PDB file of C-alpha atoms in Angstrom:
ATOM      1  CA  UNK A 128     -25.735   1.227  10.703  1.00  0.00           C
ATOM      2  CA  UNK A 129     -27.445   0.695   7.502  1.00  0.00           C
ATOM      3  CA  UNK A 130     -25.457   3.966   5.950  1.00  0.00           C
ATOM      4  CA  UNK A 131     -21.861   1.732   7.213  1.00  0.00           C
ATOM      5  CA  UNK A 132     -23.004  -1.343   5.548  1.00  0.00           C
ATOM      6  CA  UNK A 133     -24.340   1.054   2.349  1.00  0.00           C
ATOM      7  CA  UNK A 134     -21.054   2.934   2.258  1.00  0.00           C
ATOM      8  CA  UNK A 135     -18.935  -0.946   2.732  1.00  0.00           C
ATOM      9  CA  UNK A 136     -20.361  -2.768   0.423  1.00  0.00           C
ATOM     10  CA  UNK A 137     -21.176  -0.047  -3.046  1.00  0.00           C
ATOM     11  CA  UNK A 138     -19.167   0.866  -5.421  1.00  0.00           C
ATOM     12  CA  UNK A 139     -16.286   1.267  -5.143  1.00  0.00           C
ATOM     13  CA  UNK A 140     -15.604   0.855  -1.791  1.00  0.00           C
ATOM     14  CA  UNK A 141     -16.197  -2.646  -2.021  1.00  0.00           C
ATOM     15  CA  UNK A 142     -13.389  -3.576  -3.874  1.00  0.00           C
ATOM     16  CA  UNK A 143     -11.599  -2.111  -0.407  1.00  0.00           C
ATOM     17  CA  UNK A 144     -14.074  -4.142   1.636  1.00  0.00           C
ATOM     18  CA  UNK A 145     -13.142  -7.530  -0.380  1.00  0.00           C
ATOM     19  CA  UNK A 146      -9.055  -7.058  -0.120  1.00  0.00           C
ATOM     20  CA  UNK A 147      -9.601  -6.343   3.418  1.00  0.00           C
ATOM     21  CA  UNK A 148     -11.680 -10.030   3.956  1.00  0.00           C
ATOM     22  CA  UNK A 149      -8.527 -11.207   2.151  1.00  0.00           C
ATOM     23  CA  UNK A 150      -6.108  -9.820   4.614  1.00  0.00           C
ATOM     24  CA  UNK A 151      -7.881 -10.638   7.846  1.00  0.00           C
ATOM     25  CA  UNK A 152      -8.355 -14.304   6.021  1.00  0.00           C
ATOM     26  CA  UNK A 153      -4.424 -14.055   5.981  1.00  0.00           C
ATOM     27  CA  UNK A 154      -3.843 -13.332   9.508  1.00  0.00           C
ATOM     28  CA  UNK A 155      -6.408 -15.787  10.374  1.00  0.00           C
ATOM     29  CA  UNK A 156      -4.212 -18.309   8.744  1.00  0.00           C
ATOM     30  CA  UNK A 157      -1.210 -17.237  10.246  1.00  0.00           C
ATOM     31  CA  UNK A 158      -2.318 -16.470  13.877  1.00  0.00           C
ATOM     32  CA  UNK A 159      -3.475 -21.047  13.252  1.00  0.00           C
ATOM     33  CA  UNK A 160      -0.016 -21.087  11.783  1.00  0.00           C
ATOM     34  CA  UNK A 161      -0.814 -22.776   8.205  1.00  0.00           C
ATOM     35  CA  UNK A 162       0.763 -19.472   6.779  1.00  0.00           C
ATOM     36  CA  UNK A 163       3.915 -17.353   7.192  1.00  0.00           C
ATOM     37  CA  UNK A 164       4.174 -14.003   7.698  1.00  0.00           C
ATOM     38  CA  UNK A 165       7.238 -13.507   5.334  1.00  0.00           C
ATOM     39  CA  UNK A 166       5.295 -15.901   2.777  1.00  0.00           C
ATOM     40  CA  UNK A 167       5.370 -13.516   0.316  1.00  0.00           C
ATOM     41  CA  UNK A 168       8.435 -11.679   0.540  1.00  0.00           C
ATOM     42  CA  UNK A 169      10.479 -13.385  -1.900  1.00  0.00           C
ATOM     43  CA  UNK A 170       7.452 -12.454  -4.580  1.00  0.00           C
ATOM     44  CA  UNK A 171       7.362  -8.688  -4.665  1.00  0.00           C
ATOM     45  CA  UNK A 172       9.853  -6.051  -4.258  1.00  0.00           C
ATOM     46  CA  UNK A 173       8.369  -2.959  -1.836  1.00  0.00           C
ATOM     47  CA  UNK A 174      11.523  -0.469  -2.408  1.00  0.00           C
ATOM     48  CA  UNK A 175       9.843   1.096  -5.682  1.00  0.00           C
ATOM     49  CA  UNK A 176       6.774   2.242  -3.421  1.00  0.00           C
ATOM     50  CA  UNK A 177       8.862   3.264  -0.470  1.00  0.00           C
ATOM     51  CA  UNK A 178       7.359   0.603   1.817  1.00  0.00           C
ATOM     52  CA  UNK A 179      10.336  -1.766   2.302  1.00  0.00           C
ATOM     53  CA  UNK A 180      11.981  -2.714   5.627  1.00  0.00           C
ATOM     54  CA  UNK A 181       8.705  -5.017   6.391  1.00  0.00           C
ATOM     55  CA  UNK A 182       7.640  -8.081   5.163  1.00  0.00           C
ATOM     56  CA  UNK A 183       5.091  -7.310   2.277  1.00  0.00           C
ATOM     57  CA  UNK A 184       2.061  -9.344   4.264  1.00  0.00           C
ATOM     58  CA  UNK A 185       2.422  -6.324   7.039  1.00  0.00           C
ATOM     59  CA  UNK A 186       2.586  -3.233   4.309  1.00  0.00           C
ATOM     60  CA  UNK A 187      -0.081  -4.252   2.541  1.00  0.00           C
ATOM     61  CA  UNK A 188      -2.837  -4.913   5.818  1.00  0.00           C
ATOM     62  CA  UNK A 189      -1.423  -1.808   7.145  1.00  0.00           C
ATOM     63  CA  UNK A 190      -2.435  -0.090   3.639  1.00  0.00           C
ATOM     64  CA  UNK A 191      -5.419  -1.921   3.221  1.00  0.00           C
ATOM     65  CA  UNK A 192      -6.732  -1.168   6.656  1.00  0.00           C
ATOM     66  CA  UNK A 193      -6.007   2.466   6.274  1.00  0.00           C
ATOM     67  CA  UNK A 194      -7.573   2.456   2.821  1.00  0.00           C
ATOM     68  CA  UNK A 195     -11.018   0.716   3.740  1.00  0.00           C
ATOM     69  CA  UNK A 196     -11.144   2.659   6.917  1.00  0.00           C
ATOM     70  CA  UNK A 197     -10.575   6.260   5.299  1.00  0.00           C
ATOM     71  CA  UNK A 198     -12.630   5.420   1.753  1.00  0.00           C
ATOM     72  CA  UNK A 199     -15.537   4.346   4.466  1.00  0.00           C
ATOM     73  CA  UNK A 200     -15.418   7.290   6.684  1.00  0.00           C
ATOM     74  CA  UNK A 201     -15.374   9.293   3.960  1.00  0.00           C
ATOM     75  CA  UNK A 202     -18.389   7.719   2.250  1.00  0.00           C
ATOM     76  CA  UNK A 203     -19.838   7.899   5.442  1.00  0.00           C
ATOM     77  CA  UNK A 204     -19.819  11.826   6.157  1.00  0.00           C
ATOM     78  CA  UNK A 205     -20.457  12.626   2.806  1.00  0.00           C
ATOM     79  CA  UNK A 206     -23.310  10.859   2.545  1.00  0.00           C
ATOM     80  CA  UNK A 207     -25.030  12.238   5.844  1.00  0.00           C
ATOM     81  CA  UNK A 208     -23.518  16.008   4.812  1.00  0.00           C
ATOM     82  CA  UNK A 209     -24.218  16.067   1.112  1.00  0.00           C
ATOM     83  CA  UNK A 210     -27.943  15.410  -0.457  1.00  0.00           C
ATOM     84  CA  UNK A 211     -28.027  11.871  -2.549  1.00  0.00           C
ATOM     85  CA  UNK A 212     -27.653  12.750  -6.534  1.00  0.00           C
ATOM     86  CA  UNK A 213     -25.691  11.706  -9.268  1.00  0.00           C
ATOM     87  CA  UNK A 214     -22.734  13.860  -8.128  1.00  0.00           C
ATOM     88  CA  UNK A 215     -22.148  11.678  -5.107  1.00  0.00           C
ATOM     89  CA  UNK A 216     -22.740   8.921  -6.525  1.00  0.00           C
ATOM     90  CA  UNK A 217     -20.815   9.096  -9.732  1.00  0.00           C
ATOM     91  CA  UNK A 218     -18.188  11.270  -9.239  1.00  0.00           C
ATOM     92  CA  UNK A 219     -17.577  12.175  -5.790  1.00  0.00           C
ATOM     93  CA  UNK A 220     -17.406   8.473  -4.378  1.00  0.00           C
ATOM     94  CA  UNK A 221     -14.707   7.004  -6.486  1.00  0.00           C
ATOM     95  CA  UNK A 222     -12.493  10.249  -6.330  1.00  0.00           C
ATOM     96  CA  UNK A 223     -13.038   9.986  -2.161  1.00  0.00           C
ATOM     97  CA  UNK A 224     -11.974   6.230  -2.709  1.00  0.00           C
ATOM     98  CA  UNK A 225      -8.658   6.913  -4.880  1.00  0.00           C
ATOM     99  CA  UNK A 226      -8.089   9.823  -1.928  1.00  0.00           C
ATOM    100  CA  UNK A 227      -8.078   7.472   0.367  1.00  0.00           C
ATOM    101  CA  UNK A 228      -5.636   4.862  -1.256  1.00  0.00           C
ATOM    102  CA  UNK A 229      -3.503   7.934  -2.196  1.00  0.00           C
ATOM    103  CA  UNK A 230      -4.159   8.972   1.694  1.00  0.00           C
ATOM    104  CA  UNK A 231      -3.457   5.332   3.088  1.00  0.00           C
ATOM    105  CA  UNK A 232      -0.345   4.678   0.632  1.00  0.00           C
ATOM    106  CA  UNK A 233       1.210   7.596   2.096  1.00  0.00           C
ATOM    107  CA  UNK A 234       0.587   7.129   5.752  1.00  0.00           C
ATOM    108  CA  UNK A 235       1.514   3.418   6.020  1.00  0.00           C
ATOM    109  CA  UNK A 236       5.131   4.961   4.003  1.00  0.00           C
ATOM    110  CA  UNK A 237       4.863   6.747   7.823  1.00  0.00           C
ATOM    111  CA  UNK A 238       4.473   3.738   9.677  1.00  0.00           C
ATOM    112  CA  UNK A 239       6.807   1.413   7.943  1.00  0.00           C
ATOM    113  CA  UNK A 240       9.888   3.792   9.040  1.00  0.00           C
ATOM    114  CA  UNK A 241       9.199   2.560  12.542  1.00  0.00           C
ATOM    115  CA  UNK A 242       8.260  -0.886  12.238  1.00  0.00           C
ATOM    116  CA  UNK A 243      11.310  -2.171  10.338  1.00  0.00           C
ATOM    117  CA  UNK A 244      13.098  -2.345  13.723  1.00  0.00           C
ATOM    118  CA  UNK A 245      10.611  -5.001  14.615  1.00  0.00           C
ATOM    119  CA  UNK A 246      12.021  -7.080  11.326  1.00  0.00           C
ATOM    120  CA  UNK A 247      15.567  -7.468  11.767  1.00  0.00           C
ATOM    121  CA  UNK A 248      16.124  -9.794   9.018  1.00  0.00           C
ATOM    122  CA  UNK A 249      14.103  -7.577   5.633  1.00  0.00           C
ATOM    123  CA  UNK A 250      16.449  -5.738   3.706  1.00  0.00           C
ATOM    124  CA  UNK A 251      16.555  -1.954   3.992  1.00  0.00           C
ATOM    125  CA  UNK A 252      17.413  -0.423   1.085  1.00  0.00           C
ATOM    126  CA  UNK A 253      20.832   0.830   0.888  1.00  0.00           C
ATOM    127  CA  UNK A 254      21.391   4.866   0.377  1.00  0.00           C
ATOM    128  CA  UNK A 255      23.695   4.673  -2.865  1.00  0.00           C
ATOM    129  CA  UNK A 256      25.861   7.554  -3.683  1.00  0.00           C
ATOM    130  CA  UNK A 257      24.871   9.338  -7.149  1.00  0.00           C
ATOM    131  CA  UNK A 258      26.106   8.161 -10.274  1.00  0.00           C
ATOM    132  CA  UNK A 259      29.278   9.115 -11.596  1.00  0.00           C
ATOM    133  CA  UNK A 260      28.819  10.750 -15.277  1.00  0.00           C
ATOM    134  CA  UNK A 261      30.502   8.576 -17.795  1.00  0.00           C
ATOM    135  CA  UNK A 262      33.840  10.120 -19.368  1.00  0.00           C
ATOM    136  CA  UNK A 263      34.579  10.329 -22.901  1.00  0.00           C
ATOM    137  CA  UNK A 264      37.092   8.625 -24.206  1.00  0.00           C
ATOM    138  CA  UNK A 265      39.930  10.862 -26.073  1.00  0.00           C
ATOM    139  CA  UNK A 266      41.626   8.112 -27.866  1.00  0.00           C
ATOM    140  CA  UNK A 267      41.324   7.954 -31.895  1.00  0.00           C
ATOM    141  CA  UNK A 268      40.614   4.293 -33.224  1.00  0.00           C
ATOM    142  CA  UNK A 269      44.003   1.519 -33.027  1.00  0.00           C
ATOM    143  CA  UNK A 270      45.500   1.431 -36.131  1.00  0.00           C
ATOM    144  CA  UNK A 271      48.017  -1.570 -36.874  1.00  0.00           C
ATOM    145  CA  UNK A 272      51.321  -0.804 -38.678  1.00  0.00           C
TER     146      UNK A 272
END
């Protein structure tokens, strides 16, 4: 137990640990009602990071669950497999921790394909055809007589 909490609450893992207080906060508030879901949907735009279809509140717990969970368990076996030194500490914790947002970003990307049948009413991105390339124009400059 005492590696979990170790591995929770150092750095960096606890800037996972405090977003994820943050999001069950959230859902705390909205399972009393004082918040909506959709509260923040009219804020951010998820199609540049592939995660649209949902309302932003449910991409980013999904990818902030996955992130803490996987930065955690990572921290975790590494620190019972590999001997305590600078090299864990240093380098190998924060590289496990951007893994595991890397890791998470691309697994809720998964998810999201599924759940935005659940959310009727978030846009889905439209498939647009490919740009047309632009034509030259052939004719010389108007001259006036």
């Amino acid at each position: 137990m005492r590696t979990f909490l170790a591995a929770a609450t150092g750095l960096p893992t606890i800037l996972l640990t405090a977003a994820l207080v943050v999001v069950a906060c959230f859902w705390l508030l909205a399972a009393l009602g004082l918040a909506a879901v959709g509260s923040f949907d009219t804020d951010v735009d998820l199609r540049a990071w592939h995660l649209s279809g949902v309302p932003v509140t449910v991409a980013f717990s999904l990818l902030t669950v996955l992130a803490w969970s996987s930065a955690v368990g990572a921290t975790v076996l590494v620190a019972e497999i590999a001997p305590p030194g600078p090299v864990t500490g240093l380098l190998l914790r924060p590289v496990m921790t951007g893994g595991a947002v890397l890791a998470a970003w691309a697994a809720t990307r998964v998810l999201v394909r599924p759940l935005h049948r659940l959310f009727p009413d978030e846009p889905v991105p439209p498939v647009s055809a490919p740009p047309e390339p632009a034509v030259p124009s052939v004719s010389g400059p108007r001259v006036s007589v």
